[in-house]
mmCIF file of C-alpha atoms in Angstrom:
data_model
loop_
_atom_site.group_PDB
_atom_site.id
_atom_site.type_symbol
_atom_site.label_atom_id
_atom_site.label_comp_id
_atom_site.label_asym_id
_atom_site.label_seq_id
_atom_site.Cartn_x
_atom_site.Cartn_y
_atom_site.Cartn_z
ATOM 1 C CA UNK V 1 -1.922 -19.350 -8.234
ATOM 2 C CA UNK V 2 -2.481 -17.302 -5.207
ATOM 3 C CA UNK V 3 -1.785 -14.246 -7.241
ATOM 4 C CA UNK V 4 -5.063 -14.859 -9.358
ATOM 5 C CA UNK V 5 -7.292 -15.129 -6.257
ATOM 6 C CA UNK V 6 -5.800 -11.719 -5.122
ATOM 7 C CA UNK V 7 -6.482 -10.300 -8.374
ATOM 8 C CA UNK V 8 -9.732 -11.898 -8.599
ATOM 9 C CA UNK V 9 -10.903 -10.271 -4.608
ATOM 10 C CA UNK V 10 -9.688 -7.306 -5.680
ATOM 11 C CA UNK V 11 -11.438 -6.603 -9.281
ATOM 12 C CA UNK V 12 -14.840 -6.823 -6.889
ATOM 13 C CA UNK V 13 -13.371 -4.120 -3.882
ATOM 14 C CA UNK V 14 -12.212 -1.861 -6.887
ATOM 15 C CA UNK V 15 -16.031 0.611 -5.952
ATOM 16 C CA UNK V 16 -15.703 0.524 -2.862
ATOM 17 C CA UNK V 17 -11.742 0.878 -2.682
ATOM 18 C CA UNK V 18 -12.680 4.465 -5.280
ATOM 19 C CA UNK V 19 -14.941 6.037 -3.194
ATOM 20 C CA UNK V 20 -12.810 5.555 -0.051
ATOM 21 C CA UNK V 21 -9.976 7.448 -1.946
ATOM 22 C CA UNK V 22 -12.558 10.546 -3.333
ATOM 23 C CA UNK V 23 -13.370 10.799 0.240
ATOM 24 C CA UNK V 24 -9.371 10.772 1.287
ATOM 25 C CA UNK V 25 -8.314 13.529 -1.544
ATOM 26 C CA UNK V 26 -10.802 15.521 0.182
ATOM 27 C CA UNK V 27 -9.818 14.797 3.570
ATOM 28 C CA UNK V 28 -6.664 16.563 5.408
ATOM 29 C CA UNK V 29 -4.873 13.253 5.138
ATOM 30 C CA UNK V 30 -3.907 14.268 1.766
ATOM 31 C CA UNK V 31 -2.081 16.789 2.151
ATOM 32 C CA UNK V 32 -0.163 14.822 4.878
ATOM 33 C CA UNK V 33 0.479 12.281 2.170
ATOM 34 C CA UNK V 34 1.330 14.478 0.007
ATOM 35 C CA UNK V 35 4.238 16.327 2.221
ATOM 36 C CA UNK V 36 5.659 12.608 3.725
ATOM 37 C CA UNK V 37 6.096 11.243 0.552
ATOM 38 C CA UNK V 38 7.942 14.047 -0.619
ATOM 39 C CA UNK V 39 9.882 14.451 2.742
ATOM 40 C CA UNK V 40 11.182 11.615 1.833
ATOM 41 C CA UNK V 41 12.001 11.838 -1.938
ATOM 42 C CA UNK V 42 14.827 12.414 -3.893
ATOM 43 C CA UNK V 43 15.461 16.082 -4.478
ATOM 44 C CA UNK V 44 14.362 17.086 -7.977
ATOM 45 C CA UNK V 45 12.272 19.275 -9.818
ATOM 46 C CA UNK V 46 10.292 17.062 -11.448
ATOM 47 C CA UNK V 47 10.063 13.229 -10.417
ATOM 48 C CA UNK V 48 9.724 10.206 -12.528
ATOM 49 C CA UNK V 49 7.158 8.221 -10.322
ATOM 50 C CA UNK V 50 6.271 4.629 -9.886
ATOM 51 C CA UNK V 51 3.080 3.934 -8.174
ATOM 52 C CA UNK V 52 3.112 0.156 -7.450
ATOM 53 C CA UNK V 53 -0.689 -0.672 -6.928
ATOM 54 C CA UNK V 54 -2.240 2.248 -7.475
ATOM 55 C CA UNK V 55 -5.750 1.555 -7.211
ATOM 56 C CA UNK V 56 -7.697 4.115 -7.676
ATOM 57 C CA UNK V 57 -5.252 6.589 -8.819
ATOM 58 C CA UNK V 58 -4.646 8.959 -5.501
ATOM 59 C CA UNK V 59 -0.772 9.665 -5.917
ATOM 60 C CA UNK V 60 -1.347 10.153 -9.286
ATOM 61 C CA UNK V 61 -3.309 13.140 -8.435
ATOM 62 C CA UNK V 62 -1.303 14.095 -5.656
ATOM 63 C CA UNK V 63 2.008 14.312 -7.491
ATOM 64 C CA UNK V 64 0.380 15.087 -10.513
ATOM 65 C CA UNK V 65 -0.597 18.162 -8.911
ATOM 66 C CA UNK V 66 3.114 19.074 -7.579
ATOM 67 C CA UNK V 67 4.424 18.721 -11.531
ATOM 68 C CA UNK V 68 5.681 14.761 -10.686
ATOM 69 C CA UNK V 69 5.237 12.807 -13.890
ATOM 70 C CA UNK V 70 3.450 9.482 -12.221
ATOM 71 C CA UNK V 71 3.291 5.974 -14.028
ATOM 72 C CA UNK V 72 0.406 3.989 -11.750
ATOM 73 C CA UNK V 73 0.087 0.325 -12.029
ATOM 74 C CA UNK V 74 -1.921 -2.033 -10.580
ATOM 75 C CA UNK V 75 -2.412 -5.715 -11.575
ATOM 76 C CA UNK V 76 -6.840 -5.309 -11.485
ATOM 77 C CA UNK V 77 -8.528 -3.914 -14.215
ATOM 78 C CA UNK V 78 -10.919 -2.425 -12.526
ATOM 79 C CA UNK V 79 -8.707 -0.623 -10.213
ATOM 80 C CA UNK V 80 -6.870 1.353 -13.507
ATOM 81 C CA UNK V 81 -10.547 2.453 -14.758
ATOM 82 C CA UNK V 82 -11.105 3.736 -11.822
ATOM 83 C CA UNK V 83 -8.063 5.450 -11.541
ATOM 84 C CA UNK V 84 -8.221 6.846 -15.001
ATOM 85 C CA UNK V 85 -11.614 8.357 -14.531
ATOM 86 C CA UNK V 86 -10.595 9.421 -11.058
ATOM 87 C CA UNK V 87 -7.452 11.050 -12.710
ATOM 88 C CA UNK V 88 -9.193 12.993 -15.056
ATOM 89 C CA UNK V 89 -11.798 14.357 -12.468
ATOM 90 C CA UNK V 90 -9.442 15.717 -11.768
ATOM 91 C CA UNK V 91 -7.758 17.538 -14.122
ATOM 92 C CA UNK V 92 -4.222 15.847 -14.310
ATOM 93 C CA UNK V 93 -2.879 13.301 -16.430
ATOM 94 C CA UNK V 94 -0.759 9.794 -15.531
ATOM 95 C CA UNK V 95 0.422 6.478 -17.227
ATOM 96 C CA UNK V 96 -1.846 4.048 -16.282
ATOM 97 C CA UNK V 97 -1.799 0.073 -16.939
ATOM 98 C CA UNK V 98 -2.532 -2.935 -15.968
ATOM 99 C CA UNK V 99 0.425 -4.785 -14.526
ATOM 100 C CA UNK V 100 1.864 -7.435 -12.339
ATOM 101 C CA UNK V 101 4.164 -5.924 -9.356
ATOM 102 C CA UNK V 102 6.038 -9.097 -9.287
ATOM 103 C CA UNK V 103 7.331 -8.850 -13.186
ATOM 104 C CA UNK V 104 7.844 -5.251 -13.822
ATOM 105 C CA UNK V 105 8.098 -4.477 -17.714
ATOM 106 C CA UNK V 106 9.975 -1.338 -17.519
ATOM 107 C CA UNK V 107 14.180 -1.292 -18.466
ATOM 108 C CA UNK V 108 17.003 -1.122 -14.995
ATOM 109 C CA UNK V 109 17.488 2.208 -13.756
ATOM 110 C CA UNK V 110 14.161 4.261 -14.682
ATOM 111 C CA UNK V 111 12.443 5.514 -11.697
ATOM 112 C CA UNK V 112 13.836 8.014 -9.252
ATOM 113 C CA UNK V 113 11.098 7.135 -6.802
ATOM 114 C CA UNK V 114 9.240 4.218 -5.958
ATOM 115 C CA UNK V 115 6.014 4.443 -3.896
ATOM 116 C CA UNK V 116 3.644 1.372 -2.805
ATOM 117 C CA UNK V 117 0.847 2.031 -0.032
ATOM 118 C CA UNK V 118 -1.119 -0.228 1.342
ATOM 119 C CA UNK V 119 -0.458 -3.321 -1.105
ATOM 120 C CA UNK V 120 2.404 -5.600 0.366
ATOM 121 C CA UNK V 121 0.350 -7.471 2.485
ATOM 122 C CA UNK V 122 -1.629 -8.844 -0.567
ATOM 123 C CA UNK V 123 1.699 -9.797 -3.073
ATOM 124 C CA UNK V 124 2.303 -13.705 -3.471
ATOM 125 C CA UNK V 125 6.025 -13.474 -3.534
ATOM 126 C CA UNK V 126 6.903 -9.771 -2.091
ATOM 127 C CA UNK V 127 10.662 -10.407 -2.219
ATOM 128 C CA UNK V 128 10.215 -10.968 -5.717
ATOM 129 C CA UNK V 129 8.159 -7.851 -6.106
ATOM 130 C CA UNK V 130 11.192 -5.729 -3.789
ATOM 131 C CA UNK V 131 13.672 -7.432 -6.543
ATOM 132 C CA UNK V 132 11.715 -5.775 -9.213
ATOM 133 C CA UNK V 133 11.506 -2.505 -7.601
ATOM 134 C CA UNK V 134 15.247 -2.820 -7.057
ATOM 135 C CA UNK V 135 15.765 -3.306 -10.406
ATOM 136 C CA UNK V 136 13.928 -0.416 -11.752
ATOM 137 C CA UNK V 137 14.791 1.760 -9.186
ATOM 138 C CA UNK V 138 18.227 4.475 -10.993
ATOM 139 C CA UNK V 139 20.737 4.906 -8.492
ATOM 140 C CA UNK V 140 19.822 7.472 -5.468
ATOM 141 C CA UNK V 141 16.823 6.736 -6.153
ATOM 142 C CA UNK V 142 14.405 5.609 -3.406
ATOM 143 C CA UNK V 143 11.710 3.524 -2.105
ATOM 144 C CA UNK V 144 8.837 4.178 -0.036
ATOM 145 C CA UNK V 145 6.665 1.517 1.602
ATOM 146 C CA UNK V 146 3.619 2.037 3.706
ATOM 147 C CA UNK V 147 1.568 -0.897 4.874
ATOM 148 C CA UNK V 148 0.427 -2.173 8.794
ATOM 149 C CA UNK V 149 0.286 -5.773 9.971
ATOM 150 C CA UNK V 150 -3.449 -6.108 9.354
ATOM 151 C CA UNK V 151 -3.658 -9.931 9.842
ATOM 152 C CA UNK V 152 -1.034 -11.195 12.845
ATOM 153 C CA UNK V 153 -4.437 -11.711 15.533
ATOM 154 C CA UNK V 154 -5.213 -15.012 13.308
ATOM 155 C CA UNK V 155 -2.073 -16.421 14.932
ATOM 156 C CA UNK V 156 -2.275 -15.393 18.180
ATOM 157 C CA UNK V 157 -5.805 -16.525 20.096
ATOM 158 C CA UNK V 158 -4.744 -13.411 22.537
ATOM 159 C CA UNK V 159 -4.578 -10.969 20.091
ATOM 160 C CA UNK V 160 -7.535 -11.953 18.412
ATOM 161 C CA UNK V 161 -9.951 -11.428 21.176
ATOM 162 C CA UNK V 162 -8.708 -8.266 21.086
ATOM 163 C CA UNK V 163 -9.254 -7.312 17.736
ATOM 164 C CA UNK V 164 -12.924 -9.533 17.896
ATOM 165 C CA UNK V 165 -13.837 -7.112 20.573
ATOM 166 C CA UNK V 166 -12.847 -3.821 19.230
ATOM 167 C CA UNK V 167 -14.695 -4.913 15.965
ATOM 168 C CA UNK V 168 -17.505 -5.396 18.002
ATOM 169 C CA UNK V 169 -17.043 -1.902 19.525
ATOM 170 C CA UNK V 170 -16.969 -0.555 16.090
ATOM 171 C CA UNK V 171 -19.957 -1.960 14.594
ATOM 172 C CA UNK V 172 -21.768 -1.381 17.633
ATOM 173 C CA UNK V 173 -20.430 2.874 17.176
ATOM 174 C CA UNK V 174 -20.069 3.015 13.329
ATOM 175 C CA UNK V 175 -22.254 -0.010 12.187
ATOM 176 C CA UNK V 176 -19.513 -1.329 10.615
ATOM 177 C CA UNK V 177 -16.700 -3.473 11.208
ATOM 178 C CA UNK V 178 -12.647 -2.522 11.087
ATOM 179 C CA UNK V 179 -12.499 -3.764 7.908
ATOM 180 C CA UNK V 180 -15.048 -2.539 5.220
ATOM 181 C CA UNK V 181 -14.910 -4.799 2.412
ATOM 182 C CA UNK V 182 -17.479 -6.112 0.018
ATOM 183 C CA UNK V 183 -16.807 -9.617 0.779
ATOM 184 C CA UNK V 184 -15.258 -9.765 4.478
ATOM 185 C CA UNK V 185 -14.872 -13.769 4.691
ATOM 186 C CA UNK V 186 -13.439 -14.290 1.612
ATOM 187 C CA UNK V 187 -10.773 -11.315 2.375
ATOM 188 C CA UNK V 188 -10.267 -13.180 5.806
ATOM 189 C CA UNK V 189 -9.650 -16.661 4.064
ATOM 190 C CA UNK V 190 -7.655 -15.485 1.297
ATOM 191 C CA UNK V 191 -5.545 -13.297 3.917
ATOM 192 C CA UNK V 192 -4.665 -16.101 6.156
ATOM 193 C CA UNK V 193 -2.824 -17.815 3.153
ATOM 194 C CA UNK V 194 -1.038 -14.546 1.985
ATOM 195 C CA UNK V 195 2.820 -14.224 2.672
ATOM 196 C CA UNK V 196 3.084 -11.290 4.909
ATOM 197 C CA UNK V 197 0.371 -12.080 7.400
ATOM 198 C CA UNK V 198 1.889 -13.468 10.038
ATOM 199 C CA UNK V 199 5.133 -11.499 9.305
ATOM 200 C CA UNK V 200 6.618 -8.762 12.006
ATOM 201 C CA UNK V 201 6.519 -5.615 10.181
ATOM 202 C CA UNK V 202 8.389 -3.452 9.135
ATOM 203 C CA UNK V 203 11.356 -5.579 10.761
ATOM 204 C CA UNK V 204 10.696 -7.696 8.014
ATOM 205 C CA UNK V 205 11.019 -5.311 5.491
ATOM 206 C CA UNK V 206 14.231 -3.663 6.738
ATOM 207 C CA UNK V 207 15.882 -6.721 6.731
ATOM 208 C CA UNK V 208 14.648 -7.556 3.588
ATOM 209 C CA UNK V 209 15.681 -4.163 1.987
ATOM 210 C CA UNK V 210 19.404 -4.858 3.766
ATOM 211 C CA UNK V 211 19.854 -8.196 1.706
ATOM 212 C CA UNK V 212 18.681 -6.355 -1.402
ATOM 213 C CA UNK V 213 21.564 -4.390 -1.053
ATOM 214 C CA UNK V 214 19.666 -0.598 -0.843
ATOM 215 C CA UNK V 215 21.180 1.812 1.889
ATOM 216 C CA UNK V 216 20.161 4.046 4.469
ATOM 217 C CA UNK V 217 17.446 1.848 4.996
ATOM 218 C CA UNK V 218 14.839 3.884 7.608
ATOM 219 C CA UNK V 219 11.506 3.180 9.476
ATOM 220 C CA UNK V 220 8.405 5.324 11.105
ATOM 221 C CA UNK V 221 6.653 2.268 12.692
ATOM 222 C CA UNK V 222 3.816 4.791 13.349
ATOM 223 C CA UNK V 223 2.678 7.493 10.971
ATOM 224 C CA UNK V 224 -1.298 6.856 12.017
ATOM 225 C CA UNK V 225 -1.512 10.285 13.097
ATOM 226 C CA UNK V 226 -0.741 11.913 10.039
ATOM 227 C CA UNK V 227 -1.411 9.296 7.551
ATOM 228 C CA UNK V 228 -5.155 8.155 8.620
ATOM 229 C CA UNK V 229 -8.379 10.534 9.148
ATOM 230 C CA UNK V 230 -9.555 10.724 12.508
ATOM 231 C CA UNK V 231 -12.226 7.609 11.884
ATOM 232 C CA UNK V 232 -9.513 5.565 10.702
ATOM 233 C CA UNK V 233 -7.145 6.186 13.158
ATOM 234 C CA UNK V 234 -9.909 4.361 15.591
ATOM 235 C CA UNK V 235 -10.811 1.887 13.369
ATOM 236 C CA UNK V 236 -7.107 0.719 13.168
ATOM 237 C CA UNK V 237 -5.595 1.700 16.346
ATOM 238 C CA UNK V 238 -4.891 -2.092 16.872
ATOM 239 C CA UNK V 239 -3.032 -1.794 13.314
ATOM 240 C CA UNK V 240 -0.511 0.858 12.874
ATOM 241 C CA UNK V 241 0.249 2.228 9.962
ATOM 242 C CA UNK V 242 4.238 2.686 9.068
ATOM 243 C CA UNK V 243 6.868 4.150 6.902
ATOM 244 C CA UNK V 244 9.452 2.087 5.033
ATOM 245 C CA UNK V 245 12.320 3.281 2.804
ATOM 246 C CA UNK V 246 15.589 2.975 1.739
ATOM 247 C CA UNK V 247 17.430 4.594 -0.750
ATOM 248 C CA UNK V 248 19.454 2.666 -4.028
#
């Protein structure tokens, strides 16, 4: 299955993916984070919280830290250690467990938010994984997705020398690429089989949410600015990052 090989890339970026997010809690971005998610969240006191691949655990802390009670999963081992260690660093606590996105063990009706950053673009079957989400999600409750079309220049030869020569820029500023992965070529052949690569999001999503049924359905196809530090921001300015949601 294409979901093991995902799994499988992903158990080996878990490091690398951790110390990216330690530097991000630090980082002003957080508290951007912190304030758009909740922007956008149902109105209550205290929030029951699904984090659908967590990795290493920051909305756990985030949330945590605002009195949110936040269940994290993520379907790589390695991701939830980190995020348990990373959680207690900290000083807050979260449900944390290994689990697959696309079969969600949790009863109908038990979150009153939903929040997934930066994972869509890796799920085997993500309208199975928005059915799940659905399903779990208690009336009025809400959904927020957060993702960027990361892989549409290996389907257009114009686009990619565009994104060949602004990696070259960046390793020749940074000395590194746009994308800072332990294993870059396997990440590049295993994305160019993945569902959502050659998709046109977030059109796709809204369209997707629409069929699902969920209502007042909303984009920001740009949140870069707030949602990225500074260095990312260039890294990724041929990538932006947007806002999906929709409400059950």
């Amino acid at each position: 299955m294409q979901n093991d090989k995902i799994k499988e890339y992903w158990e080996g970026e878990a490091g690398i993916y951790s110390e990216g997010i330690k530097a991000e809690l630090q980082s002003e971005t957080a508290q951007s984070w912190k304030n758009l998610v909740l922007e956008h969240a149902p109105e209550k006191e205290h929030l029951e919280v699904l984090d659908v691949g967590c990795g290493p655990g920051f909305f756990e802390i985030m949330l945590g830290r605002e009195g949110h009670h936040v269940t994290g999963i993520d379907i790589t081992e390695n991701m939830i250690r980190e995020a348990k260690a990373n959680v207690a660093a900290a000083g807050q606590t979260a449900e944390l467990m290994t689990m697959d996105c696309h079969n969600l063990k949790f009863a109908d009706n038990t979150f009153d938010l939903i929040i997934c950053r930066n994972l869509t673009w890796t799920l085997d079957d993500p309208q199975k994984a928005y059915q799940e989400w659905f399903r779990v999600l208690k009336k009025g409750g809400r959904l927020l997705v957060s993702d960027a079309c990361w892989y549409l220049h290996l389907y257009d030869e114009e686009q990619k020398k565009i994104y060949e020569a602004h990696d070259a820029a960046m390793w020749k500023k940074y000395g590194r690429g746009i994308h800072a992965h332990e294993d870059a070529e396997a990440g590049k052949e295993l994305s160019k089989r993945l569902f959502m690569s050659d998709k046109k999001r977030p059109l796709w999503d809204l369209d997707y949410m629409m069929k699902l049924g969920f209502t007042e359905v909303f984009a920001l196809p740009d949140i870069s600015a707030i949602a990225r530090t500074p260095m990312d921001q260039e890294l990724n300015r041929l990538t932006p990052q947007f806002l999906v949601g929709a409400e059950k």
